[in-house]
Amino acid sequence: MFGGEKWKSNVLMTSFLVPTFIFTIFFILNIVLWHKGSSAAVPFTTLLVVLLLWFGVTTPLTLVGAFIGFRKPALEQPVRTNQIPRQIPDQVLYVKPFFGVLMGGVLPFGCIFIQLFFILNSIWSHQTYYMFGFLLLVFVILVITCAETTILLCYFHLCSEDYHWWWRSFLTSGCTAFYFLMYSMYYYHYKMQMSGLANSFLFFGYSLIMTTLFFTFTGSIGFFSCLLFVRKIYSIVKLD
């Protein structure tokens, strides 16, 4: 759709970028657990099974999906676009990329930080979490808030004649993960009573894994919401 030429690199990055990062962190954390003789350490054979599933199932399915996708007709633009990019005028402060991205993550995080406290308590303080119905409601609110916040900021960018919306839409809602990580640090310093370098290493390692997955999830919501929004508003534009 965007006229990219490095489709092979995109397919490989889809298969290996995030899984490699997650598996590397998890493997390092598992080494720490092995060194400490913890019963929570994942056996080496289980890790081999995970690798087998990764390279034997996930990666081939990604390649097959990419092959099928590239055989389908490309999405057509709702309007004709100029081949020469227009110059973007000077932007006011609140629509500049850095401030826009930071503002975009505030509202979605505000929807979840209370439940995040209880979830972290259930993970690290061994407290029972039983409000799964309310958690589902918070999840739905999170998805709606990420979509609406990103669409609103995207509309401001388009009104200021800044058409670079695709990566900014991903980062805007994905910035919720940044506040997730900051809250994890706050939780560690003020709510946890851990001692030892290994425990701290495990806490921040698993927090980084959760933050990465959360960033990918919320960023995808923002991008696809803006994609549908931009295609919709430009499809109803009447040009003489």
Coordinates of N, CA and C in Angstrom, one line a residue:
M1 N 0.8 -1.2 0.0 CA 0.0 0.0 0.0 C 0.9 1.3 0.0
F2 N 1.9 1.3 0.8 CA 2.8 2.4 0.9 C 3.9 2.4 -0.2
G3 N 3.9 1.4 -1.1 CA 4.9 1.4 -2.1 C 6.3 1.0 -1.7
G4 N 6.4 0.3 -0.6 CA 7.7 -0.2 -0.1 C 8.3 -1.3 -1.0
E5 N 9.6 -1.3 -1.0 CA 10.3 -2.3 -1.9 C 11.0 -3.4 -1.1
K6 N 11.2 -3.2 0.2 CA 11.9 -4.1 1.0 C 10.9 -5.1 1.7
W7 N 10.1 -5.8 0.9 CA 9.1 -6.7 1.5 C 9.7 -7.9 2.1
K8 N 10.9 -8.4 1.6 CA 11.5 -9.5 2.1 C 12.0 -9.2 3.5
S9 N 12.6 -8.0 3.7 CA 13.1 -7.6 5.0 C 11.9 -7.5 6.0
N10 N 10.8 -7.0 5.5 CA 9.6 -6.9 6.4 C 9.1 -8.2 6.9
V11 N 9.1 -9.2 6.0 CA 8.6 -10.5 6.4 C 9.6 -11.2 7.4
L12 N 10.9 -11.0 7.2 CA 11.8 -11.6 8.1 C 11.8 -10.9 9.5
M13 N 11.6 -9.6 9.5 CA 11.5 -8.8 10.7 C 10.2 -9.2 11.5
T14 N 9.1 -9.5 10.7 CA 7.9 -9.9 11.3 C 8.1 -11.2 12.1
S15 N 8.9 -12.1 11.5 CA 9.1 -13.4 12.0 C 10.1 -13.4 13.2
F16 N 11.1 -12.5 13.2 CA 12.2 -12.7 14.1 C 12.4 -11.5 15.0
L17 N 12.0 -10.3 14.7 CA 12.3 -9.1 15.5 C 11.9 -9.2 17.0
V18 N 10.5 -9.2 17.1 CA 10.0 -9.2 18.5 C 10.2 -10.6 19.2
P19 N 10.0 -11.8 18.5 CA 10.3 -13.0 19.2 C 11.7 -13.2 19.6
T20 N 12.7 -12.7 18.8 CA 14.1 -12.8 19.2 C 14.4 -12.0 20.4
F21 N 13.9 -10.8 20.5 CA 14.1 -9.9 21.6 C 13.5 -10.6 22.9
I22 N 12.3 -11.1 22.8 CA 11.6 -11.7 23.9 C 12.3 -12.9 24.4
F23 N 12.7 -13.8 23.4 CA 13.3 -15.0 23.8 C 14.7 -14.8 24.4
T24 N 15.4 -13.8 23.9 CA 16.8 -13.5 24.4 C 16.7 -13.1 25.9
I25 N 15.7 -12.2 26.2 CA 15.6 -11.7 27.6 C 15.1 -12.9 28.4
F26 N 14.2 -13.7 28.0 CA 13.7 -14.8 28.8 C 14.8 -15.8 29.0
F27 N 15.6 -16.1 28.0 CA 16.7 -17.1 28.2 C 17.7 -16.6 29.2
I28 N 18.1 -15.3 29.2 CA 19.0 -14.7 30.1 C 18.4 -14.8 31.5
L29 N 17.1 -14.5 31.7 CA 16.5 -14.6 33.0 C 16.5 -16.1 33.5
N30 N 16.3 -17.0 32.5 CA 16.3 -18.4 32.9 C 17.7 -18.9 33.4
I31 N 18.7 -18.3 32.7 CA 20.1 -18.6 33.2 C 20.3 -18.2 34.6
V32 N 19.7 -17.0 35.0 CA 19.8 -16.6 36.4 C 19.1 -17.5 37.3
L33 N 17.9 -18.0 36.9 CA 17.2 -19.0 37.7 C 17.9 -20.3 37.8
W34 N 18.6 -20.7 36.7 CA 19.4 -22.0 36.8 C 20.5 -21.8 37.8
H35 N 21.2 -20.6 37.7 CA 22.3 -20.4 38.6 C 21.9 -20.4 40.1
K36 N 20.7 -19.9 40.3 CA 20.3 -19.8 41.7 C 19.6 -21.2 42.2
G37 N 19.5 -22.1 41.2 CA 18.9 -23.4 41.6 C 17.4 -23.3 41.9
S38 N 16.7 -22.3 41.2 CA 15.3 -22.1 41.5 C 14.5 -23.2 40.8
S39 N 13.4 -23.6 41.4 CA 12.4 -24.5 40.8 C 11.6 -23.8 39.7
A40 N 11.6 -22.5 39.6 CA 10.9 -21.8 38.6 C 11.6 -21.8 37.3
A41 N 12.8 -22.3 37.2 CA 13.6 -22.3 36.0 C 12.9 -23.2 35.0
V42 N 12.9 -22.8 33.7 CA 12.3 -23.6 32.7 C 13.3 -24.6 32.2
P43 N 13.0 -25.9 32.1 CA 14.0 -26.9 31.7 C 14.5 -26.6 30.2
F44 N 15.7 -27.1 30.0 CA 16.3 -26.8 28.7 C 15.5 -27.5 27.6
T45 N 15.0 -28.7 27.8 CA 14.2 -29.3 26.8 C 12.9 -28.5 26.4
T46 N 12.3 -27.9 27.4 CA 11.2 -27.0 27.1 C 11.5 -25.8 26.2
L47 N 12.7 -25.3 26.5 CA 13.2 -24.2 25.6 C 13.4 -24.7 24.2
L48 N 13.9 -25.9 24.0 CA 14.1 -26.5 22.7 C 12.8 -26.7 22.0
V49 N 11.7 -27.1 22.8 CA 10.4 -27.2 22.2 C 9.9 -25.9 21.7
V50 N 10.1 -24.8 22.5 CA 9.7 -23.5 22.1 C 10.4 -23.1 20.8
L51 N 11.7 -23.3 20.7 CA 12.4 -23.0 19.5 C 11.9 -23.8 18.3
L52 N 11.5 -25.0 18.6 CA 11.0 -25.8 17.5 C 9.7 -25.3 17.0
L53 N 8.8 -24.9 17.9 CA 7.5 -24.3 17.5 C 7.8 -22.9 16.8
W54 N 8.8 -22.2 17.2 CA 9.1 -20.9 16.6 C 9.5 -21.1 15.2
F55 N 10.5 -21.9 15.0 CA 11.1 -22.1 13.6 C 10.3 -23.1 12.8
G56 N 9.6 -24.0 13.4 CA 8.8 -25.0 12.7 C 7.4 -24.7 12.4
V57 N 6.8 -23.8 13.2 CA 5.4 -23.5 13.0 C 5.2 -22.0 12.7
T58 N 5.6 -21.1 13.6 CA 5.4 -19.7 13.5 C 6.0 -19.1 12.2
T59 N 7.3 -19.4 12.1 CA 8.0 -18.8 10.9 C 7.5 -19.3 9.6
P60 N 7.3 -20.6 9.4 CA 6.6 -21.0 8.1 C 5.3 -20.4 7.9
L61 N 4.4 -20.3 8.9 CA 3.1 -19.7 8.7 C 3.2 -18.2 8.3
T62 N 4.2 -17.5 8.9 CA 4.4 -16.1 8.5 C 4.8 -16.0 7.1
L63 N 5.7 -16.9 6.6 CA 6.1 -16.9 5.2 C 5.0 -17.2 4.3
V64 N 4.1 -18.2 4.7 CA 3.0 -18.6 3.9 C 2.0 -17.5 3.8
G65 N 1.8 -16.8 4.9 CA 0.8 -15.7 5.0 C 1.3 -14.5 4.1
A66 N 2.6 -14.3 4.1 CA 3.2 -13.2 3.3 C 3.1 -13.6 1.8
F67 N 3.3 -14.8 1.5 CA 3.2 -15.3 0.1 C 1.7 -15.1 -0.4
I68 N 0.8 -15.5 0.4 CA -0.6 -15.3 0.0 C -1.0 -13.9 0.0
G69 N -0.5 -13.1 0.9 CA -0.8 -11.7 0.9 C -0.3 -10.9 -0.3
F70 N 0.9 -11.2 -0.7 CA 1.5 -10.6 -1.9 C 0.8 -11.0 -3.2
R71 N 0.1 -12.1 -3.2 CA -0.6 -12.5 -4.4 C -2.0 -11.8 -4.5
K72 N -2.4 -11.2 -3.4 CA -3.7 -10.5 -3.4 C -3.5 -9.1 -4.0
P73 N -4.5 -8.5 -4.6 CA -4.4 -7.1 -5.1 C -4.1 -6.1 -4.0
A74 N -3.2 -5.2 -4.2 CA -2.9 -4.2 -3.2 C -4.1 -3.3 -2.9
L75 N -4.1 -2.7 -1.7 CA -5.1 -1.8 -1.3 C -4.9 -0.5 -2.2
E76 N -6.0 -0.1 -2.7 CA -6.0 1.2 -3.6 C -6.2 2.4 -2.7
Q77 N -5.5 3.4 -3.0 CA -5.7 4.7 -2.3 C -7.0 5.3 -2.6
P78 N -7.7 5.8 -1.6 CA -9.0 6.4 -1.8 C -9.0 7.7 -2.7
V79 N -7.9 8.3 -2.8 CA -7.7 9.5 -3.6 C -6.4 9.5 -4.3
R80 N -6.2 10.2 -5.4 CA -4.9 10.3 -6.0 C -4.0 11.2 -5.2
T81 N -2.8 10.8 -5.1 CA -1.8 11.5 -4.3 C -0.7 12.1 -5.3
N82 N -0.2 13.2 -4.8 CA 0.9 13.8 -5.6 C 2.2 13.0 -5.4
Q83 N 2.9 12.8 -6.5 CA 4.2 12.1 -6.4 C 5.3 12.9 -5.8
I84 N 5.2 14.2 -5.8 CA 6.2 15.0 -5.1 C 5.7 15.4 -3.7
P85 N 6.4 15.0 -2.7 CA 5.9 15.4 -1.3 C 5.8 16.9 -1.1
R86 N 4.8 17.3 -0.5 CA 4.6 18.7 -0.1 C 5.5 19.1 1.1
Q87 N 5.9 20.3 1.1 CA 6.7 20.8 2.3 C 5.7 21.0 3.5
I88 N 6.2 20.4 4.6 CA 5.3 20.5 5.8 C 5.6 21.8 6.5
P89 N 4.6 22.6 6.8 CA 4.9 23.9 7.4 C 5.3 23.7 8.9
D90 N 5.8 24.8 9.5 CA 6.2 24.7 10.9 C 5.0 24.4 11.8
Q91 N 5.2 23.5 12.7 CA 4.2 22.9 13.6 C 4.2 23.6 14.9
V92 N 3.0 23.8 15.5 CA 2.9 24.3 16.9 C 3.4 23.2 17.8
L93 N 3.6 23.6 19.1 CA 4.3 22.7 20.0 C 3.5 21.4 20.2
Y94 N 2.2 21.4 20.4 CA 1.4 20.3 20.8 C 1.2 19.2 19.7
V95 N 1.5 19.6 18.5 CA 1.4 18.6 17.4 C 2.8 18.1 16.9
K96 N 3.8 18.6 17.5 CA 5.1 18.1 17.1 C 5.3 16.6 17.6
P97 N 6.1 15.8 16.9 CA 6.1 14.4 17.2 C 6.4 14.0 18.6
F98 N 7.4 14.6 19.2 CA 7.8 14.2 20.6 C 6.6 14.4 21.6
F99 N 6.1 15.6 21.6 CA 5.0 16.0 22.5 C 3.7 15.2 22.2
G100 N 3.4 15.1 20.9 CA 2.2 14.3 20.5 C 2.3 12.9 21.0
V101 N 3.4 12.3 20.8 CA 3.6 10.9 21.3 C 3.4 10.7 22.8
L102 N 4.1 11.7 23.5 CA 4.0 11.6 25.0 C 2.6 11.8 25.5
M103 N 1.8 12.8 24.8 CA 0.5 13.0 25.3 C -0.4 11.8 24.9
G104 N -0.1 11.1 23.8 CA -1.0 10.1 23.4 C -1.1 8.9 24.3
G105 N -0.1 8.7 25.1 CA -0.1 7.5 26.0 C -0.7 7.8 27.4
V106 N -1.0 9.1 27.7 CA -1.5 9.4 29.0 C -2.9 8.8 29.3
L107 N -3.8 9.1 28.4 CA -5.2 8.6 28.6 C -5.3 7.1 28.6
P108 N -4.7 6.4 27.7 CA -4.9 4.9 27.8 C -4.3 4.4 29.1
F109 N -3.1 4.9 29.5 CA -2.6 4.4 30.8 C -3.5 4.8 31.9
G110 N -4.1 5.9 31.9 CA -5.0 6.3 33.0 C -6.2 5.3 33.1
C111 N -6.5 4.6 32.0 CA -7.6 3.6 32.1 C -7.2 2.3 32.8
I112 N -5.9 2.0 32.8 CA -5.5 0.7 33.3 C -4.6 0.7 34.5
F113 N -4.2 1.9 35.0 CA -3.1 1.8 36.0 C -3.6 1.3 37.4
I114 N -5.0 1.4 37.6 CA -5.5 0.8 38.9 C -5.5 -0.7 38.8
Q115 N -5.9 -1.3 37.6 CA -5.9 -2.7 37.5 C -4.5 -3.2 37.4
L116 N -3.6 -2.4 36.8 CA -2.2 -2.7 36.7 C -1.6 -3.0 38.1
F117 N -2.0 -2.2 39.1 CA -1.5 -2.3 40.5 C -1.9 -3.7 41.0
F118 N -3.2 -4.1 40.8 CA -3.6 -5.4 41.3 C -3.0 -6.6 40.5
I119 N -2.7 -6.4 39.2 CA -2.1 -7.4 38.5 C -0.6 -7.6 38.9
L120 N 0.1 -6.5 39.2 CA 1.5 -6.6 39.7 C 1.5 -7.2 41.0
N121 N 0.5 -6.9 41.9 CA 0.4 -7.6 43.2 C 0.2 -9.1 43.1
S122 N -0.6 -9.5 42.1 CA -0.8 -10.9 41.9 C 0.4 -11.6 41.4
I123 N 1.2 -10.9 40.6 CA 2.4 -11.6 40.1 C 3.6 -11.6 41.1
W124 N 3.8 -10.5 41.8 CA 5.0 -10.4 42.6 C 4.8 -10.5 44.1
S125 N 3.5 -10.2 44.5 CA 3.2 -10.3 45.9 C 2.3 -11.5 46.3
H126 N 2.1 -12.4 45.3 CA 1.3 -13.6 45.5 C -0.1 -13.4 46.1
Q127 N -0.7 -12.3 45.6 CA -2.1 -12.0 46.0 C -3.0 -12.5 44.9
T128 N -4.1 -13.1 45.3 CA -5.1 -13.7 44.3 C -5.8 -12.6 43.6
Y129 N -5.8 -12.7 42.2 CA -6.6 -11.8 41.4 C -7.8 -12.5 40.9
Y130 N -9.0 -11.9 41.1 CA -10.2 -12.6 40.8 C -11.2 -11.7 40.0
M131 N -10.8 -10.5 39.7 CA -11.7 -9.5 39.0 C -11.6 -9.6 37.5
F132 N -11.8 -10.8 37.0 CA -11.5 -11.0 35.5 C -12.6 -10.4 34.7
G133 N -13.8 -10.3 35.2 CA -14.9 -9.6 34.4 C -14.6 -8.1 34.3
F134 N -14.2 -7.5 35.4 CA -13.8 -6.1 35.3 C -12.5 -5.9 34.5
L135 N -11.6 -6.9 34.5 CA -10.4 -6.8 33.7 C -10.8 -6.8 32.2
L136 N -11.8 -7.6 31.8 CA -12.2 -7.6 30.4 C -12.8 -6.2 30.1
L137 N -13.6 -5.6 31.0 CA -14.1 -4.3 30.7 C -13.0 -3.3 30.5
V138 N -12.0 -3.3 31.4 CA -10.9 -2.4 31.3 C -10.1 -2.6 30.0
F139 N -10.0 -3.9 29.6 CA -9.4 -4.1 28.3 C -10.1 -3.5 27.1
V140 N -11.4 -3.6 27.1 CA -12.2 -3.0 26.1 C -12.1 -1.5 26.1
I141 N -12.1 -0.9 27.3 CA -11.9 0.6 27.4 C -10.5 1.0 26.9
L142 N -9.5 0.2 27.2 CA -8.2 0.5 26.7 C -8.1 0.5 25.2
V143 N -8.7 -0.5 24.6 CA -8.7 -0.6 23.1 C -9.4 0.7 22.5
I144 N -10.6 1.0 23.1 CA -11.3 2.2 22.6 C -10.5 3.5 22.8
T145 N -9.9 3.6 24.0 CA -9.2 4.8 24.3 C -8.0 5.0 23.4
C146 N -7.2 3.9 23.2 CA -6.1 4.0 22.3 C -6.5 4.4 20.9
A147 N -7.6 3.8 20.4 CA -8.0 4.1 19.0 C -8.5 5.6 19.0
E148 N -9.3 6.0 19.9 CA -9.8 7.4 19.8 C -8.7 8.5 20.0
T149 N -7.8 8.2 21.0 CA -6.8 9.2 21.2 C -5.9 9.3 20.0
T150 N -5.5 8.2 19.4 CA -4.6 8.2 18.3 C -5.3 8.9 17.1
I151 N -6.6 8.6 16.9 CA -7.3 9.2 15.7 C -7.4 10.7 15.9
L152 N -7.7 11.2 17.2 CA -7.8 12.6 17.4 C -6.5 13.3 17.1
L153 N -5.4 12.8 17.6 CA -4.1 13.4 17.4 C -3.7 13.3 15.9
C154 N -4.1 12.2 15.2 CA -3.8 12.1 13.8 C -4.6 13.2 13.0
Y155 N -5.8 13.5 13.5 CA -6.6 14.5 12.8 C -6.0 15.9 13.0
F156 N -5.4 16.1 14.2 CA -4.7 17.4 14.4 C -3.5 17.5 13.5
H157 N -2.8 16.4 13.3 CA -1.6 16.4 12.4 C -2.0 16.7 11.0
L158 N -3.1 16.1 10.5 CA -3.5 16.3 9.2 C -4.0 17.7 9.0
C159 N -4.7 18.2 10.0 CA -5.2 19.6 9.8 C -4.0 20.6 9.8
S160 N -2.9 20.3 10.4 CA -1.7 21.1 10.3 C -0.8 20.8 9.1
E161 N -1.4 20.0 8.2 CA -0.7 19.6 6.9 C 0.5 18.8 7.1
D162 N 0.5 18.0 8.2 CA 1.6 17.0 8.4 C 1.0 15.6 8.1
Y163 N 1.5 15.1 7.0 CA 0.9 13.8 6.5 C 1.7 12.6 6.9
H164 N 2.7 12.8 7.8 CA 3.5 11.6 8.3 C 2.8 11.0 9.5
W165 N 1.8 10.2 9.2 CA 0.9 9.8 10.3 C 1.2 8.3 10.7
W166 N 1.8 7.5 9.8 CA 1.8 6.1 10.0 C 2.7 5.6 11.2
W167 N 3.9 6.0 11.2 CA 4.8 5.6 12.4 C 4.3 6.4 13.6
R168 N 3.9 7.7 13.4 CA 3.5 8.5 14.6 C 2.2 7.8 15.2
S169 N 1.3 7.3 14.4 CA 0.1 6.7 15.0 C 0.5 5.4 15.8
F170 N 1.5 4.7 15.4 CA 2.0 3.5 16.1 C 2.6 3.9 17.4
L171 N 3.4 5.0 17.4 CA 4.1 5.4 18.6 C 3.2 6.1 19.6
T172 N 2.2 6.8 19.1 CA 1.3 7.5 19.9 C 0.6 6.6 20.9
S173 N -0.1 5.6 20.5 CA -0.7 4.7 21.4 C 0.3 3.7 22.0
G174 N 1.4 3.4 21.3 CA 2.4 2.6 21.9 C 3.1 3.2 23.1
C175 N 3.1 4.6 23.2 CA 3.7 5.2 24.3 C 3.1 4.9 25.6
T176 N 1.9 4.3 25.6 CA 1.3 3.8 26.8 C 2.2 2.8 27.5
A177 N 3.0 2.0 26.7 CA 4.0 1.1 27.3 C 5.1 1.8 28.1
F178 N 5.4 3.0 27.6 CA 6.4 3.8 28.4 C 5.9 4.1 29.8
Y179 N 4.7 4.5 29.9 CA 4.2 4.8 31.3 C 4.0 3.5 32.0
F180 N 3.7 2.4 31.3 CA 3.7 1.1 32.0 C 5.1 0.8 32.6
L181 N 6.1 1.1 31.9 CA 7.5 0.8 32.4 C 7.8 1.7 33.6
M182 N 7.4 3.0 33.4 CA 7.7 3.9 34.5 C 6.9 3.5 35.8
Y183 N 5.7 3.1 35.6 CA 4.9 2.6 36.8 C 5.5 1.4 37.4
S184 N 6.1 0.5 36.6 CA 6.8 -0.7 37.1 C 8.0 -0.3 38.0
M185 N 8.7 0.7 37.5 CA 9.8 1.2 38.3 C 9.3 1.8 39.7
Y186 N 8.2 2.6 39.6 CA 7.7 3.1 40.8 C 7.2 2.0 41.7
Y187 N 6.6 1.0 41.2 CA 6.1 -0.1 42.0 C 7.3 -0.8 42.6
Y188 N 8.4 -1.0 41.9 CA 9.5 -1.7 42.5 C 10.1 -0.9 43.7
H189 N 10.2 0.4 43.5 CA 10.9 1.2 44.5 C 10.0 1.4 45.8
Y190 N 8.7 1.5 45.6 CA 7.9 1.9 46.7 C 6.9 0.8 47.2
K191 N 6.7 -0.2 46.4 CA 5.8 -1.3 46.8 C 6.5 -2.6 47.1
M192 N 7.6 -2.8 46.4 CA 8.3 -4.1 46.6 C 9.3 -4.1 47.7
Q193 N 9.5 -5.2 48.3 CA 10.5 -5.3 49.3 C 11.5 -6.5 48.9
M194 N 12.2 -6.2 47.8 CA 13.1 -7.3 47.3 C 14.5 -7.0 47.8
S195 N 15.3 -8.0 47.9 CA 16.7 -7.9 48.3 C 17.5 -8.8 47.3
G196 N 18.6 -8.4 46.9 CA 19.5 -9.2 46.1 C 19.4 -8.7 44.6
L197 N 20.6 -8.8 44.0 CA 20.7 -8.3 42.6 C 19.9 -9.2 41.7
A198 N 19.8 -10.5 41.9 CA 19.1 -11.5 41.0 C 17.6 -11.2 41.0
N199 N 17.0 -10.9 42.2 CA 15.6 -10.6 42.2 C 15.3 -9.3 41.5
S200 N 16.1 -8.3 41.6 CA 15.9 -7.1 40.9 C 16.0 -7.3 39.4
F201 N 17.0 -8.1 39.0 CA 17.2 -8.4 37.6 C 16.0 -9.1 37.0
L202 N 15.5 -10.1 37.8 CA 14.3 -10.8 37.3 C 13.1 -9.9 37.2
F203 N 12.9 -9.0 38.1 CA 11.8 -8.1 38.1 C 11.8 -7.2 36.9
F204 N 12.9 -6.6 36.6 CA 13.0 -5.6 35.5 C 13.1 -6.4 34.2
G205 N 13.6 -7.6 34.2 CA 13.6 -8.4 32.9 C 12.2 -8.8 32.5
Y206 N 11.4 -9.3 33.4 CA 10.0 -9.7 33.1 C 9.2 -8.4 32.8
S207 N 9.5 -7.3 33.5 CA 8.7 -6.1 33.2 C 9.1 -5.6 31.8
L208 N 10.3 -5.8 31.4 CA 10.7 -5.4 30.0 C 9.9 -6.2 29.0
I209 N 9.8 -7.5 29.3 CA 9.1 -8.4 28.3 C 7.6 -7.9 28.2
M210 N 7.0 -7.7 29.4 CA 5.6 -7.3 29.4 C 5.4 -5.9 28.7
T211 N 6.4 -5.0 28.9 CA 6.3 -3.7 28.3 C 6.4 -3.8 26.8
T212 N 7.3 -4.6 26.3 CA 7.5 -4.8 24.9 C 6.3 -5.3 24.2
L213 N 5.7 -6.4 24.8 CA 4.4 -6.9 24.2 C 3.3 -5.9 24.3
F214 N 3.2 -5.2 25.3 CA 2.2 -4.2 25.5 C 2.4 -3.0 24.5
F215 N 3.6 -2.7 24.2 CA 3.9 -1.6 23.2 C 3.5 -2.1 21.8
T216 N 3.8 -3.3 21.5 CA 3.4 -3.9 20.2 C 1.9 -3.9 20.0
F217 N 1.2 -4.3 21.1 CA -0.2 -4.4 21.0 C -0.9 -3.1 20.9
T218 N -0.6 -2.1 21.8 CA -1.2 -0.8 21.7 C -0.8 0.0 20.5
G219 N 0.4 -0.2 20.1 CA 0.8 0.5 18.8 C 0.1 0.0 17.6
S220 N -0.2 -1.3 17.6 CA -0.9 -1.8 16.4 C -2.4 -1.3 16.4
I221 N -3.0 -1.2 17.6 CA -4.3 -0.6 17.7 C -4.3 0.8 17.1
G222 N -3.3 1.6 17.5 CA -3.3 3.0 17.0 C -3.1 3.1 15.5
F223 N -2.2 2.2 15.0 CA -2.0 2.3 13.6 C -3.2 1.9 12.7
F224 N -3.8 0.8 13.1 CA -4.9 0.3 12.3 C -6.1 1.2 12.4
S225 N -6.3 1.8 13.6 CA -7.4 2.8 13.8 C -7.2 4.0 12.9
C226 N -5.9 4.5 12.8 CA -5.7 5.6 12.0 C -5.7 5.3 10.5
L227 N -5.3 4.1 10.2 CA -5.4 3.6 8.8 C -6.9 3.7 8.3
L228 N -7.8 3.1 9.1 CA -9.2 3.1 8.7 C -9.7 4.5 8.7
F229 N -9.3 5.3 9.7 CA -9.8 6.7 9.8 C -9.4 7.5 8.5
V230 N -8.1 7.4 8.2 CA -7.6 8.2 7.1 C -8.2 7.8 5.8
R231 N -8.4 6.5 5.6 CA -9.0 6.0 4.3 C -10.5 6.4 4.3
K232 N -11.1 6.5 5.4 CA -12.5 6.8 5.4 C -12.7 8.3 5.1
I233 N -11.9 9.2 5.7 CA -12.2 10.6 5.5 C -11.7 11.0 4.1
Y234 N -10.7 10.4 3.6 CA -10.3 10.8 2.2 C -11.1 10.1 1.1
S235 N -11.8 9.1 1.5 CA -12.7 8.4 0.5 C -14.0 9.2 0.2
I236 N -14.3 10.1 1.2 CA -15.5 11.0 1.0 C -15.2 12.4 0.5
V237 N -13.9 12.6 0.3 CA -13.5 13.9 -0.2 C -13.8 14.0 -1.7
K238 N -14.5 15.1 -2.1 CA -14.9 15.3 -3.5 C -13.9 16.3 -4.1
L239 N -13.2 15.8 -5.1 CA -12.3 16.7 -5.9 C -12.8 16.9 -7.3
D240 N -12.8 18.2 -7.7 CA -13.2 18.5 -9.0 C -12.1 18.4 -10.0

